[in-house]
Amino acid sequence: MVLADTAAESMDPHLVGHKFARQAQLRLAGYDVPEFVCVSAGAFDTWCPRPGCRS
């Protein structure tokens, strides 16, 4: 799953990680945070299913 920082799920740290969730919360609060996207761990593992493909 790839999420934009404007998606409702983007603020769930269990899904996207704490850093991404905090950045999404800051943007929602009106802070000037550049646009960003998140590739979930599940999507990354699907694309790269074995440890050797990460290097």
Backbone as JSON, one array per atom type, in Angstrom:
{
  "sequence": "MVLADTAAESMDPHLVGHKFARQAQLRLAGYDVPEFVCVSAGAFDTWCPRPGCRS",
  "N": [[0.84, -1.16, 0.0], [0.59, 2.15, -0.87], [0.63, 5.29, 0.48], [-0.59, 8.61, 0.42], [0.27, 11.66, 2.06], [-2.09, 12.84, 2.76], [-4.05, 10.97, 3.17], [-6.43, 9.31, 5.27], [-5.46, 7.1, 6.65], [-2.85, 7.75, 6.93], [-2.17, 8.79, 9.35], [-1.96, 6.78, 11.17], [0.21, 5.31, 13.2], [0.82, 2.61, 13.48], [0.45, 1.55, 11.04], [1.9, 3.12, 9.21], [4.22, 3.94, 10.48], [5.88, 5.89, 13.02], [7.2, 8.36, 12.38], [6.21, 9.14, 9.83], [3.48, 9.33, 10.45], [3.5, 11.43, 12.32], [4.43, 13.54, 10.72], [2.26, 13.75, 8.96], [0.3, 14.56, 10.77], [1.32, 17.04, 11.51], [1.11, 18.44, 9.07], [-1.67, 18.45, 8.8], [-2.27, 20.1, 10.92], [-1.5, 22.49, 9.93], [1.15, 23.19, 9.59], [4.07, 23.88, 7.6], [4.89, 21.43, 5.82], [6.62, 19.52, 3.48], [5.07, 17.78, 0.67], [4.56, 14.23, 0.77], [4.96, 10.65, 0.45], [4.18, 7.3, 1.53], [5.44, 4.06, 1.59], [4.08, 1.16, 2.6], [5.21, -1.28, 5.03], [4.31, -3.83, 4.42], [3.77, -3.64, 1.65], [6.35, -3.15, 0.72], [7.62, -5.54, 1.51], [6.28, -7.32, -0.15], [7.19, -6.52, -2.65], [9.9, -6.92, -2.3], [10.66, -9.72, -1.33], [12.68, -11.31, -0.17], [15.58, -11.24, 1.96], [18.05, -10.68, 0.59], [17.47, -9.01, -1.59], [17.43, -6.46, -0.77], [19.82, -5.2, -0.76]],
  "CA": [[0.0, 0.0, 0.0], [1.29, 3.43, -0.91], [-0.28, 6.3, 1.0], [-0.22, 10.02, 0.38], [0.19, 12.25, 3.39], [-3.44, 13.34, 3.01], [-4.97, 9.85, 3.42], [-6.79, 9.14, 6.69], [-4.59, 6.07, 7.22], [-1.49, 8.28, 7.08], [-1.92, 9.18, 10.74], [-1.92, 5.58, 12.0], [1.62, 4.91, 13.29], [0.96, 1.16, 13.36], [0.41, 1.24, 9.62], [2.9, 3.87, 8.43], [5.38, 4.32, 11.28], [5.66, 7.11, 13.81], [7.68, 9.57, 11.71], [5.25, 9.51, 8.79], [2.23, 9.74, 11.11], [3.71, 12.76, 12.91], [4.48, 14.51, 9.63], [0.89, 13.93, 8.48], [-0.4, 15.34, 11.79], [1.81, 18.42, 11.41], [0.5, 19.05, 7.88], [-3.08, 18.69, 9.11], [-2.32, 21.23, 11.86], [-1.19, 23.73, 9.23], [2.59, 23.42, 9.46], [4.59, 23.79, 6.23], [5.62, 20.18, 5.64], [6.53, 19.14, 2.06], [4.27, 16.59, 0.36], [5.31, 12.99, 0.86], [4.2, 9.4, 0.37], [4.72, 6.22, 2.35], [5.26, 2.68, 1.13], [3.93, 0.37, 3.83], [6.13, -2.42, 5.17], [3.71, -4.96, 3.7], [4.0, -3.45, 0.22], [7.78, -3.33, 0.48], [7.93, -6.97, 1.62], [5.75, -7.97, -1.35], [8.1, -6.17, -3.74], [11.23, -7.42, -1.98], [10.3, -10.76, -0.37], [13.8, -12.0, 0.47], [16.55, -10.27, 2.5], [19.1, -10.33, -0.34], [17.11, -8.02, -2.6], [17.48, -5.12, -0.15], [21.15, -4.6, -0.86]],
  "C": [[0.9, 1.24, 0.0], [0.28, 4.49, -0.51], [0.27, 7.7, 0.79], [-0.39, 10.58, 1.79], [-1.19, 12.79, 3.73], [-4.45, 12.23, 3.31], [-5.23, 9.71, 4.91], [-5.85, 8.14, 7.37], [-3.19, 6.6, 7.51], [-1.17, 8.69, 8.5], [-1.93, 7.99, 11.69], [-0.49, 5.07, 12.08], [1.83, 3.4, 13.18], [1.0, 0.73, 11.9], [1.57, 1.88, 8.86], [4.17, 4.22, 9.2], [5.15, 5.68, 11.94], [6.08, 8.38, 13.1], [6.67, 10.05, 10.66], [3.96, 10.02, 9.42], [2.36, 11.14, 11.7], [3.77, 13.84, 11.83], [3.07, 14.79, 9.08], [0.09, 14.78, 9.47], [0.03, 16.81, 11.73], [1.2, 19.13, 10.21], [-0.96, 19.38, 8.15], [-3.24, 19.89, 10.04], [-1.92, 22.55, 11.2], [0.29, 24.05, 9.09], [3.02, 23.19, 8.01], [5.5, 22.56, 6.12], [5.5, 19.78, 4.16], [5.67, 17.9, 1.87], [5.15, 15.35, 0.39], [4.39, 11.81, 0.71], [4.9, 8.36, 1.22], [4.43, 4.89, 1.68], [5.2, 1.84, 2.39], [4.92, -0.79, 3.85], [5.6, -3.63, 4.4], [3.93, -4.85, 2.2], [5.47, -3.65, -0.12], [8.15, -4.8, 0.52], [7.4, -7.75, 0.43], [6.69, -7.74, -2.53], [9.47, -6.82, -3.55], [11.09, -8.53, -0.93], [11.47, -11.45, 0.33], [14.86, -10.98, 0.89], [17.6, -9.82, 1.49], [18.75, -9.24, -1.35], [17.16, -6.61, -2.04], [18.85, -4.46, -0.29], [21.47, -4.16, -2.26]]
}
